[in-house]
mmCIF file with all atom_site columns, C-alpha atoms in Angstrom:
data_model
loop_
_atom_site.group_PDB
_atom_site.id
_atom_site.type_symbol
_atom_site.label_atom_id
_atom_site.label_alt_id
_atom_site.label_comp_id
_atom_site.label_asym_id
_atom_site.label_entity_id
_atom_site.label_seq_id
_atom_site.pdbx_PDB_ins_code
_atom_site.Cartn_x
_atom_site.Cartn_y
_atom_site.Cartn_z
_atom_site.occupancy
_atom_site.B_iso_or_equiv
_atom_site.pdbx_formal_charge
_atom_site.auth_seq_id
_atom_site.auth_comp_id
_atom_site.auth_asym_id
_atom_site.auth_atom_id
_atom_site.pdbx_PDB_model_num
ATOM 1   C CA . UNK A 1 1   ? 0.000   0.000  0.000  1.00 46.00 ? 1   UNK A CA 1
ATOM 2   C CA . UNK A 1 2   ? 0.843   3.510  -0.790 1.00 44.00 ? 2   UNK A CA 1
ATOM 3   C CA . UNK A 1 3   ? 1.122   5.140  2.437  1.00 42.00 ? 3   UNK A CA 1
ATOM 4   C CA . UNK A 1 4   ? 1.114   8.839  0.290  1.00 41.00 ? 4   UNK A CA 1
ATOM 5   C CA . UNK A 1 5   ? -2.245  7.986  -1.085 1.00 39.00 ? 5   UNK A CA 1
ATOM 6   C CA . UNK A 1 6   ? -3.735  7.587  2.588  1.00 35.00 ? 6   UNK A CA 1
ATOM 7   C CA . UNK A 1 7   ? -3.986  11.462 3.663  1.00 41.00 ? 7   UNK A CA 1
ATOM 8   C CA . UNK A 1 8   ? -5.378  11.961 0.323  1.00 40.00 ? 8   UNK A CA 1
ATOM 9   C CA . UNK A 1 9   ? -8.300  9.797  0.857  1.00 39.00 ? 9   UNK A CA 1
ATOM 10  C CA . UNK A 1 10  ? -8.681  10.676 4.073  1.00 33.00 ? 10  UNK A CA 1
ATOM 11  C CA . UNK A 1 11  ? -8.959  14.383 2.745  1.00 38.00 ? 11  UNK A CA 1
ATOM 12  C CA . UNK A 1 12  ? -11.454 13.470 0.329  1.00 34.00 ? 12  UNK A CA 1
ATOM 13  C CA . UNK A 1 13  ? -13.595 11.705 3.327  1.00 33.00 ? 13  UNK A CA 1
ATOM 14  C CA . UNK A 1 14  ? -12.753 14.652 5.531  1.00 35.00 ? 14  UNK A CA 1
ATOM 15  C CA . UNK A 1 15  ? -14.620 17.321 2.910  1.00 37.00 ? 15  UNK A CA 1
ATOM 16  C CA . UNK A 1 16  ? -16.830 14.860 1.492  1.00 36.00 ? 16  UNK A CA 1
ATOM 17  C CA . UNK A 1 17  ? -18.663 15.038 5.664  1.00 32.00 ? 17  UNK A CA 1
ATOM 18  C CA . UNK A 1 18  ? -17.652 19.053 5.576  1.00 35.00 ? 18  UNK A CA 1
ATOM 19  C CA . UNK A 1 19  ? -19.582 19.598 2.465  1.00 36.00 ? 19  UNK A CA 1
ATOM 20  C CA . UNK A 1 20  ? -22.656 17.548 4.245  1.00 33.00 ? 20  UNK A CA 1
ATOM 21  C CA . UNK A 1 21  ? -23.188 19.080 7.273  1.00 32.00 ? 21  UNK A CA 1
ATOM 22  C CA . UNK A 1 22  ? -23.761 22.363 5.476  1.00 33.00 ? 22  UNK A CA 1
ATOM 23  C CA . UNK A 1 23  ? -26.576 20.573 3.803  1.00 34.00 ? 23  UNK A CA 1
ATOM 24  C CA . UNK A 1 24  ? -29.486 22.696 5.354  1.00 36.00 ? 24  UNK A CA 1
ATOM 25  C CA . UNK A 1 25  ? -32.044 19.996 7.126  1.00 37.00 ? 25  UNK A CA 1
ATOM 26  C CA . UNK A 1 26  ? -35.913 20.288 5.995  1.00 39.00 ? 26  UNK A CA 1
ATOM 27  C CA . UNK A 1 27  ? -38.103 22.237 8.152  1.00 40.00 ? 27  UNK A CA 1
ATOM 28  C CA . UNK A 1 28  ? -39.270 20.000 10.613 1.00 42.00 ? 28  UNK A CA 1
ATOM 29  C CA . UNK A 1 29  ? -43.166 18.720 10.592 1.00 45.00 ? 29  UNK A CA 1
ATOM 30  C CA . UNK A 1 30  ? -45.408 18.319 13.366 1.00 45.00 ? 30  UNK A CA 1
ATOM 31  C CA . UNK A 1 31  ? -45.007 14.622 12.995 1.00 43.00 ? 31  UNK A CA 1
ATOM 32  C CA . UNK A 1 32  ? -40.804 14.908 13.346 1.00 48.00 ? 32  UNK A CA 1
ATOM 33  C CA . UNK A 1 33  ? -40.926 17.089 16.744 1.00 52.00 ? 33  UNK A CA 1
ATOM 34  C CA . UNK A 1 34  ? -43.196 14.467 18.661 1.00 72.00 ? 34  UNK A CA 1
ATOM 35  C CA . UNK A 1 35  ? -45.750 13.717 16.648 1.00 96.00 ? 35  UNK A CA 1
ATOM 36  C CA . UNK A 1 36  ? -49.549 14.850 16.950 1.00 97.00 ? 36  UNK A CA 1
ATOM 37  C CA . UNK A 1 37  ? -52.637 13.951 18.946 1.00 96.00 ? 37  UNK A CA 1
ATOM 38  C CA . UNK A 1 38  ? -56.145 14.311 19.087 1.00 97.00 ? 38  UNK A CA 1
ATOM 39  C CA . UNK A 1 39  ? -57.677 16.430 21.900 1.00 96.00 ? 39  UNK A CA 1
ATOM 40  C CA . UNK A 1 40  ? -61.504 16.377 22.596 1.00 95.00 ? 40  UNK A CA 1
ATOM 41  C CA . UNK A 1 41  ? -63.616 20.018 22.902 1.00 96.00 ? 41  UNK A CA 1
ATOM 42  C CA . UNK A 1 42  ? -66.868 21.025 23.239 1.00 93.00 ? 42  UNK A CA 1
ATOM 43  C CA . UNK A 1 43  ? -69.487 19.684 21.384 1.00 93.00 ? 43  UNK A CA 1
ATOM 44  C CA . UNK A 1 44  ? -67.533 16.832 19.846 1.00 95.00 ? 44  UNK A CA 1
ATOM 45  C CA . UNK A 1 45  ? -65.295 19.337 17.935 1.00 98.00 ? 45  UNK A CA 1
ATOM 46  C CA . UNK A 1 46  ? -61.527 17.231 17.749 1.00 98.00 ? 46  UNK A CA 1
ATOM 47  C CA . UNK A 1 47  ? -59.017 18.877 16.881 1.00 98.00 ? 47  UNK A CA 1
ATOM 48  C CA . UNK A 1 48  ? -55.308 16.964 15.416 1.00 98.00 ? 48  UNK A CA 1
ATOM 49  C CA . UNK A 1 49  ? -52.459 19.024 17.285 1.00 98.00 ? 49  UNK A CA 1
ATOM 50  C CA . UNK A 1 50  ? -48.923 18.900 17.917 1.00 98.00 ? 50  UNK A CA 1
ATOM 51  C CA . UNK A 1 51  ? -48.172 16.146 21.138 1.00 97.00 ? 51  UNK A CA 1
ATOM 52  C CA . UNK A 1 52  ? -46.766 19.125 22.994 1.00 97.00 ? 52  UNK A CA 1
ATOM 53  C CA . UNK A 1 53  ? -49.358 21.140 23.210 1.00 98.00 ? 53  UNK A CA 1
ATOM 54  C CA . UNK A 1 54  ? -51.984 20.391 26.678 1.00 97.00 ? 54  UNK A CA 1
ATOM 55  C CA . UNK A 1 55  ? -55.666 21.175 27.203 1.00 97.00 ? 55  UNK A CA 1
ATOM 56  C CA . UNK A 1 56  ? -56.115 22.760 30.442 1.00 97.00 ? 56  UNK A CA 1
ATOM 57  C CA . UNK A 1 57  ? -59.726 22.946 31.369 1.00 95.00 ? 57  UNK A CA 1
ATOM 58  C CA . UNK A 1 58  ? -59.778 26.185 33.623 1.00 95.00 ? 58  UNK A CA 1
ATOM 59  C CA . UNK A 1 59  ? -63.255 26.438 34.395 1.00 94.00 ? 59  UNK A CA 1
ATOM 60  C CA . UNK A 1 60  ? -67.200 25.435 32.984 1.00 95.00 ? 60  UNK A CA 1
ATOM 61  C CA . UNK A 1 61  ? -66.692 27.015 29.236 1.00 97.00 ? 61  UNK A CA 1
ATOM 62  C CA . UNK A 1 62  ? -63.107 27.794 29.512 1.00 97.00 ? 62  UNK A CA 1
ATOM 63  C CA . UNK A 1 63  ? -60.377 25.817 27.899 1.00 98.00 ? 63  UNK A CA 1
ATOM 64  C CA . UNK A 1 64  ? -57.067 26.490 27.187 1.00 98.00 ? 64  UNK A CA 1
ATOM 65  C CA . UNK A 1 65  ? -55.010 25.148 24.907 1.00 98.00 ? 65  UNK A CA 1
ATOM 66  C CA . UNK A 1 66  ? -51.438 26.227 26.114 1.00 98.00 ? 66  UNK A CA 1
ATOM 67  C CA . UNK A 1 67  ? -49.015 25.869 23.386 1.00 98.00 ? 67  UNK A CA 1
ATOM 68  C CA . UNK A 1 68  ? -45.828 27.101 24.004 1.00 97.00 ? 68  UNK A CA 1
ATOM 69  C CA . UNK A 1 69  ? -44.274 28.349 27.180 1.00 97.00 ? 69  UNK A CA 1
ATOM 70  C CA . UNK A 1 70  ? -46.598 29.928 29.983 1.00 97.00 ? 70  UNK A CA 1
ATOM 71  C CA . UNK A 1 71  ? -45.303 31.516 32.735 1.00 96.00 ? 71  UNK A CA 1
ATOM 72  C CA . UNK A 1 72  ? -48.671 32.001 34.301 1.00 96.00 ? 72  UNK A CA 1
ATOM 73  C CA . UNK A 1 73  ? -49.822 28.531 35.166 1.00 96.00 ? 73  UNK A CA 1
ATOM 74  C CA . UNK A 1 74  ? -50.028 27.937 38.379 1.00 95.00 ? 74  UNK A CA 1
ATOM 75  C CA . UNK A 1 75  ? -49.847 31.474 39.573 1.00 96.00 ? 75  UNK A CA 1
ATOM 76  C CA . UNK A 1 76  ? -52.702 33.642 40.772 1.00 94.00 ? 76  UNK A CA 1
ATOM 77  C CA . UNK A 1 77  ? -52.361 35.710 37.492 1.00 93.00 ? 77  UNK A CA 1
ATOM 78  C CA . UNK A 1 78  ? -53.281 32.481 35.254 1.00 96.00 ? 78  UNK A CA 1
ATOM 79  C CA . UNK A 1 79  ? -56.039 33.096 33.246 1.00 94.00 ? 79  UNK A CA 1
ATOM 80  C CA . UNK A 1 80  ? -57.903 35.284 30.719 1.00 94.00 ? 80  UNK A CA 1
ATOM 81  C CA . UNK A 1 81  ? -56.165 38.294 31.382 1.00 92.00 ? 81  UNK A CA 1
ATOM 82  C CA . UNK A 1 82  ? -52.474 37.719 32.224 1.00 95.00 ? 82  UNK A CA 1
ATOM 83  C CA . UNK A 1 83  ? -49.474 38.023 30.181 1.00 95.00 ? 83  UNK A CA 1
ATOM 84  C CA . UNK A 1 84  ? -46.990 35.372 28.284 1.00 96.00 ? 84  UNK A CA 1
ATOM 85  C CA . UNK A 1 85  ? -48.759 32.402 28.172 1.00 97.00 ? 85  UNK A CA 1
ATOM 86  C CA . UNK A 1 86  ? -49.004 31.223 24.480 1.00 98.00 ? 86  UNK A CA 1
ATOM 87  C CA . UNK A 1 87  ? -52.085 29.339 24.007 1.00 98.00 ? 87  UNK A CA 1
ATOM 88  C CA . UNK A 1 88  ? -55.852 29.969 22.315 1.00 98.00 ? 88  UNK A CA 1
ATOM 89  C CA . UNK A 1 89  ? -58.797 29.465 24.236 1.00 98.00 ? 89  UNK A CA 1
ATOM 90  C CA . UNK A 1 90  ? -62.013 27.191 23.283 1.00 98.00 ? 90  UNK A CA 1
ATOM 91  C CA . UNK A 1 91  ? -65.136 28.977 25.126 1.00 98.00 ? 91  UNK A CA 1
ATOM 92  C CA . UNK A 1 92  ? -68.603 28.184 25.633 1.00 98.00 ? 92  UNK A CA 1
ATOM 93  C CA . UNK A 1 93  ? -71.972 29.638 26.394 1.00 98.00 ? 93  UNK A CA 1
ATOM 94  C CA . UNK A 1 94  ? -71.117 31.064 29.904 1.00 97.00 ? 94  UNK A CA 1
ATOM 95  C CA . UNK A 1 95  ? -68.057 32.867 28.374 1.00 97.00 ? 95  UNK A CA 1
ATOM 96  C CA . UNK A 1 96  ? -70.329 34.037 25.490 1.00 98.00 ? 96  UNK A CA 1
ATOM 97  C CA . UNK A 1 97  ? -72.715 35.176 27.073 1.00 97.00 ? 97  UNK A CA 1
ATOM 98  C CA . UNK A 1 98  ? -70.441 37.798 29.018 1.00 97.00 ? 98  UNK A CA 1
ATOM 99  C CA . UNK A 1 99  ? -67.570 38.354 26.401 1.00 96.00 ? 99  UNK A CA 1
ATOM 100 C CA . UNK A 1 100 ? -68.014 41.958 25.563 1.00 94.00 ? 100 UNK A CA 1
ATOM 101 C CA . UNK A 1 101 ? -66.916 44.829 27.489 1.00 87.00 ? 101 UNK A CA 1
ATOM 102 C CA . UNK A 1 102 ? -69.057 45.616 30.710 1.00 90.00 ? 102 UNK A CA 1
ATOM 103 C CA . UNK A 1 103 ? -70.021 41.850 30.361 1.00 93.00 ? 103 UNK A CA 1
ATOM 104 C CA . UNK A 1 104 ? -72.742 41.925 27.938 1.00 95.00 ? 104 UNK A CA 1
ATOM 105 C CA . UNK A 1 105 ? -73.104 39.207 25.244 1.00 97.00 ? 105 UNK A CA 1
ATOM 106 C CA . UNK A 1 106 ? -70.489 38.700 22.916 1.00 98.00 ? 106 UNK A CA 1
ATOM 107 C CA . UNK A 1 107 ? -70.935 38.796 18.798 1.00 97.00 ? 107 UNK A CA 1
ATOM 108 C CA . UNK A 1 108 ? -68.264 39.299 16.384 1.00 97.00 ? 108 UNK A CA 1
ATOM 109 C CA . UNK A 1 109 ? -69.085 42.954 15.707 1.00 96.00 ? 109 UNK A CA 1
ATOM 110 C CA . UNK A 1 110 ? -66.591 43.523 18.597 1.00 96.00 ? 110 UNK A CA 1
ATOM 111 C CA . UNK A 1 111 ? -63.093 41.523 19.755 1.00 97.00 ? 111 UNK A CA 1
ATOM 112 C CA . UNK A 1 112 ? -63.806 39.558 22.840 1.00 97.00 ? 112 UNK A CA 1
ATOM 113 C CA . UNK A 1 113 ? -63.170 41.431 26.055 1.00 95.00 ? 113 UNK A CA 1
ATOM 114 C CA . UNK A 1 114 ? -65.301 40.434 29.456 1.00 94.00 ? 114 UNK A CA 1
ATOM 115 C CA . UNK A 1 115 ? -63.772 43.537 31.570 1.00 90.00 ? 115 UNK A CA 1
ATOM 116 C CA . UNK A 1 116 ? -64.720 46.850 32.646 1.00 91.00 ? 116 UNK A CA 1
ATOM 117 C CA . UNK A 1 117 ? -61.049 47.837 32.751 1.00 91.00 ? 117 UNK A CA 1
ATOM 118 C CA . UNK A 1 118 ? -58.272 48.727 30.273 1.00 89.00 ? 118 UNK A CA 1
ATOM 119 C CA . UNK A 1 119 ? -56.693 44.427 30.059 1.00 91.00 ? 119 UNK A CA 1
ATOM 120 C CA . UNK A 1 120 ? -53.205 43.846 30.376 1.00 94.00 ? 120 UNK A CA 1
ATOM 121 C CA . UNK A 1 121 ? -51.238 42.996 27.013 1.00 97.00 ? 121 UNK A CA 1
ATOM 122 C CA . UNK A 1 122 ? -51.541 39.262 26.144 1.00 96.00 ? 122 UNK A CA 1
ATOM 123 C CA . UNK A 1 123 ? -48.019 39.110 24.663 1.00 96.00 ? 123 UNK A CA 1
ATOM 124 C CA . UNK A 1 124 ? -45.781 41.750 26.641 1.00 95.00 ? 124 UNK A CA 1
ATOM 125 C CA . UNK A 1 125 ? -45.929 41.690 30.250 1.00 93.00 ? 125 UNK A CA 1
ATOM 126 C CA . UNK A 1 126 ? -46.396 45.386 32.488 1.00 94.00 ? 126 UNK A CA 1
ATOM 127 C CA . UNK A 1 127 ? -48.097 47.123 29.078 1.00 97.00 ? 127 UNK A CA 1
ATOM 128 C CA . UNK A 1 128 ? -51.911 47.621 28.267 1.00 96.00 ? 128 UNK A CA 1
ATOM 129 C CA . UNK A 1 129 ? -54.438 47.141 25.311 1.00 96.00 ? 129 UNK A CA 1
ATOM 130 C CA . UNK A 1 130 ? -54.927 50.082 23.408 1.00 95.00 ? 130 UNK A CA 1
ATOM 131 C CA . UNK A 1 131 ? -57.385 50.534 20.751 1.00 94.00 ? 131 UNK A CA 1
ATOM 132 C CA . UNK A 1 132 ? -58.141 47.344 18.307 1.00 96.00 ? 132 UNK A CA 1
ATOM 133 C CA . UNK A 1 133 ? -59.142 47.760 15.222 1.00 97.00 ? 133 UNK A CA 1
ATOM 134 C CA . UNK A 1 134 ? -60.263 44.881 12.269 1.00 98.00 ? 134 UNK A CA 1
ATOM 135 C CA . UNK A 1 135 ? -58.129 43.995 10.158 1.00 98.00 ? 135 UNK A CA 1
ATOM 136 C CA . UNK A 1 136 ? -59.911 40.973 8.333  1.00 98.00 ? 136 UNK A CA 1
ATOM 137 C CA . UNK A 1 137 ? -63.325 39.158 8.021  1.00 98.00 ? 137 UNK A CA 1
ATOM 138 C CA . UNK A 1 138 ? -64.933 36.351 6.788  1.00 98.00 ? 138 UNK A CA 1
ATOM 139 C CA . UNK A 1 139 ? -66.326 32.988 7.401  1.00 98.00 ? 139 UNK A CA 1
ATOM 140 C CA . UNK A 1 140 ? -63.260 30.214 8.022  1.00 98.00 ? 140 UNK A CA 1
ATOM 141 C CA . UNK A 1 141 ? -64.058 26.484 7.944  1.00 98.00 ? 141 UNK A CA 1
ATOM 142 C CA . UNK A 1 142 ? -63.735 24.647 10.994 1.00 98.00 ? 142 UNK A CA 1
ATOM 143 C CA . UNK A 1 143 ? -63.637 21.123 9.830  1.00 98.00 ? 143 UNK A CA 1
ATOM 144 C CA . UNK A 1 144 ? -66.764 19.340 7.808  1.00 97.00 ? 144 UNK A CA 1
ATOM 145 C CA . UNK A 1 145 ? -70.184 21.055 7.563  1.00 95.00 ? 145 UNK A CA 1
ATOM 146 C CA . UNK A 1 146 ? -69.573 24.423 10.149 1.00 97.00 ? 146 UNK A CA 1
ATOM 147 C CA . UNK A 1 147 ? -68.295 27.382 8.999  1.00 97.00 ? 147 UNK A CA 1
ATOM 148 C CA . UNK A 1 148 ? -67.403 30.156 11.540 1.00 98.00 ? 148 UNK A CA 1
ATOM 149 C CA . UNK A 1 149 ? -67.399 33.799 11.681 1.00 98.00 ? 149 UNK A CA 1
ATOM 150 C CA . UNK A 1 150 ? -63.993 34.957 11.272 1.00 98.00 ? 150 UNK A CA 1
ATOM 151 C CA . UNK A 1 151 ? -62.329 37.912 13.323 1.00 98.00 ? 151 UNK A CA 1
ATOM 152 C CA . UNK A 1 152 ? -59.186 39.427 13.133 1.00 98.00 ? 152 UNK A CA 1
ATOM 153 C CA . UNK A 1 153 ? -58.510 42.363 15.600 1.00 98.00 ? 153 UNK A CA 1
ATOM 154 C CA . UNK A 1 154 ? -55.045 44.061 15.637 1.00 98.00 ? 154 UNK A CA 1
ATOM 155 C CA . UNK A 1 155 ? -53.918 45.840 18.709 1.00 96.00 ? 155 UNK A CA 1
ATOM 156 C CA . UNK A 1 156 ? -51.660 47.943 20.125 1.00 98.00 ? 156 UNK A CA 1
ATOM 157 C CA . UNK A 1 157 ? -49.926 47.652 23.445 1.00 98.00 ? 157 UNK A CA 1
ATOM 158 C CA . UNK A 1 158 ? -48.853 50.873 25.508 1.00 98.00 ? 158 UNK A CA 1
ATOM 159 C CA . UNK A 1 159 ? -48.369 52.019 28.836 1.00 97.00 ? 159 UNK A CA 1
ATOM 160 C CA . UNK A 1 160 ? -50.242 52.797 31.154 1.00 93.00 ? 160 UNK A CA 1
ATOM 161 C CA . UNK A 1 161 ? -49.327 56.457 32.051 1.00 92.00 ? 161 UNK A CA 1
ATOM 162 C CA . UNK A 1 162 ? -47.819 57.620 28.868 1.00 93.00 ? 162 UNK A CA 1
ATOM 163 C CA . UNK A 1 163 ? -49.899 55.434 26.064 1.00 94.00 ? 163 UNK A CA 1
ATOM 164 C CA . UNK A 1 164 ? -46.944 54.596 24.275 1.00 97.00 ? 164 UNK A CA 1
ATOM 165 C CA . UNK A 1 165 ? -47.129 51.496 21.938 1.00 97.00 ? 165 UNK A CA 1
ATOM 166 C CA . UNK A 1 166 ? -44.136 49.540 22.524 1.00 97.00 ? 166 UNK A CA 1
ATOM 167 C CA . UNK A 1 167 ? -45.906 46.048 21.361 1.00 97.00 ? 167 UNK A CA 1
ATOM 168 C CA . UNK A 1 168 ? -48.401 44.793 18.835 1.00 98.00 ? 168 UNK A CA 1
ATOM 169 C CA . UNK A 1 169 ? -50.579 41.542 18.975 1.00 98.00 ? 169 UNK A CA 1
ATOM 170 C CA . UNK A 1 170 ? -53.579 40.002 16.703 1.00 98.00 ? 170 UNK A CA 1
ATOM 171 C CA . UNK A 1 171 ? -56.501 38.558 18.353 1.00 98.00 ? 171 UNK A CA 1
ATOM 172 C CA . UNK A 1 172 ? -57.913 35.997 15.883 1.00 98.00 ? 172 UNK A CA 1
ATOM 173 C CA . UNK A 1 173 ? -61.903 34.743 16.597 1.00 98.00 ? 173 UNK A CA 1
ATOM 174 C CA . UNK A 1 174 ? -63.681 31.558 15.365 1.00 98.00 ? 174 UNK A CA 1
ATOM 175 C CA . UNK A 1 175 ? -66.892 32.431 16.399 1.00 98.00 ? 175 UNK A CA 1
ATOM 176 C CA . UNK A 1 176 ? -69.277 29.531 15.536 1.00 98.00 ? 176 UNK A CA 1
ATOM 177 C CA . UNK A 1 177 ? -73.092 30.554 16.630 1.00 97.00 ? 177 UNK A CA 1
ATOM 178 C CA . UNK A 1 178 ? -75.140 26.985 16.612 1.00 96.00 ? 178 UNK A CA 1
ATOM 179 C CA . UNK A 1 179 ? -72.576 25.066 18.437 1.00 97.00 ? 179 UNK A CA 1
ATOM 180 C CA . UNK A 1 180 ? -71.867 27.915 21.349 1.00 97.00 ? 180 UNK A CA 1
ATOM 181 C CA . UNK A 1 181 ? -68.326 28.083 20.323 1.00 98.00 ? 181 UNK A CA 1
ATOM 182 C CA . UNK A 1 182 ? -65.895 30.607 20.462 1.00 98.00 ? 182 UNK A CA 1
ATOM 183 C CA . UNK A 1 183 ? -61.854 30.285 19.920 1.00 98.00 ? 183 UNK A CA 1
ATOM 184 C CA . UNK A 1 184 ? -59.872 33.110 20.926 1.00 98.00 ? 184 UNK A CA 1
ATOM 185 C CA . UNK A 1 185 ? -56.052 33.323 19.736 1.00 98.00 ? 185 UNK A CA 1
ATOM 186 C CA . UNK A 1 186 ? -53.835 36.305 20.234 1.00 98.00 ? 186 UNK A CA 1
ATOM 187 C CA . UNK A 1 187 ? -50.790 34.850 19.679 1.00 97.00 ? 187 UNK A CA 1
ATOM 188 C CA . UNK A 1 188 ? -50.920 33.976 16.391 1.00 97.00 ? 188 UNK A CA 1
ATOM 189 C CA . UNK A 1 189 ? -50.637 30.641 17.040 1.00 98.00 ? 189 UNK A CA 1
ATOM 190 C CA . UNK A 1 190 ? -48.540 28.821 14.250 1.00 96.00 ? 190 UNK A CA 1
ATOM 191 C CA . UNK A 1 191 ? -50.722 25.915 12.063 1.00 97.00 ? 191 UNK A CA 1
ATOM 192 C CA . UNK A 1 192 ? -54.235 27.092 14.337 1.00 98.00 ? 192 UNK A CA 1
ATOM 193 C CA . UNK A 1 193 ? -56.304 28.197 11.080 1.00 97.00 ? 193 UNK A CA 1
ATOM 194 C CA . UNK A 1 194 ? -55.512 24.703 8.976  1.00 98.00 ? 194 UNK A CA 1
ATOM 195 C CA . UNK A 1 195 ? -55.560 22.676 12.069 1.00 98.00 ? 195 UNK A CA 1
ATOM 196 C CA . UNK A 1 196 ? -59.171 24.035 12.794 1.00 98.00 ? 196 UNK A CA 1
ATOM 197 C CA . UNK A 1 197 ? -59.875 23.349 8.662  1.00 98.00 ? 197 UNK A CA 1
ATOM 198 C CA . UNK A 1 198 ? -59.710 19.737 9.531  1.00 98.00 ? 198 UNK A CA 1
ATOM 199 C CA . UNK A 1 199 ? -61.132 19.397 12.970 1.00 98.00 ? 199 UNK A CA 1
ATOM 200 C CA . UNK A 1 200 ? -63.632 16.827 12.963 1.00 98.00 ? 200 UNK A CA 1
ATOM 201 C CA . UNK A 1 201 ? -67.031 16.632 14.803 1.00 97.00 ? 201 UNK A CA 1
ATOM 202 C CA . UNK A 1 202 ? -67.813 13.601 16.805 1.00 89.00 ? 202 UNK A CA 1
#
């Protein structure tokens, strides 16, 4: 053997593995980071959803769906109106009926809001909601044979003494009438409009 040729051929080897760990992976489906499961809602609606993400039923008519970090749970300001936890809500009749501000009735001709107060910033922590405004409309799909009215409300976040915005969010509405169902997302939440395309009814 040719000792000379050895370094060679290891050099070949050496930026053949170089040249293919700059290969850039594929983006990574809900299947590769833990697959999915089903998770049971009101009314029979299922929903297919990352593995990660958990149900927490709060109260009669309130369910979260926490999907991402949420510094909240567990605390005393876990809930509605607190700050950081990334997650939508699922709500029924008794948070309908009290989701617009000075707790009358909710309907999507307003975002939903049961206060009196000015409500802390879903997404920034120590700022306020300032004025929302819509920003898109429609009826969305939410899996075979329902069709929901669709609510996008942009807002600002500012504080409290000054009213400066120093944050934005989106609260997104499903608002589905005959089944008492309303989801609430202000986070944006990755996946949540084709996820609720093919929910299922049971």
């Amino acid at each position: 053997m040719n000792r000379k040729t050895i370094p060679a051929g290891l050099a070949v080897l050496t930026a053949a593995l170089a040249a293919a760990t700059l290969v850039a992976p594929a983006a990574a489906s809900a299947s590769d980071l833990g697959g999915t499961r089903q998770v049971h809602l009101r009314k029979g609606l299922t929903l297919t959803v990352p593995a990660s993400w958990r149900v927490d039923a709060v109260r009669t008519d309130w369910t979260r769906v926490i999907t991402g970090p949420c510094p909240t749970r567990g605390t005393a300001d876990y809930g509605f109106r607190d700050s950081g936890c990334h997650s939508f809500w699922v709500l029924g009749p008794k948070a309908i009926k009290i989701g617009h501000e000075l707790f009358n009735a909710y309907t999507p001709d307003g975002p939903f809001y049961p206060a009196t107060d000015v409500g802390p910033c879903p997404v920034r922590k120590n700022l306020y909601i300032g004025q929302t405004k819509l920003v898109a409309k429609g009826l969305r799909q939410v899996g075979p044979g329902h069709k929901a009215y669709y609510r996008d409300w942009a807002g600002p976040c500012v504080t409290m003494t000054k009213f400066k915005v120093k944050a934005h969010f989106h609260q997104r509405e499903w608002f589905l009438p005959t089944s008492k169902i309303l989801i609430v997302d202000q986070w944006k939440t990755p996946g949540l409009d084709g996820i609720l395309k093919k929910a299922t009814w049971h």
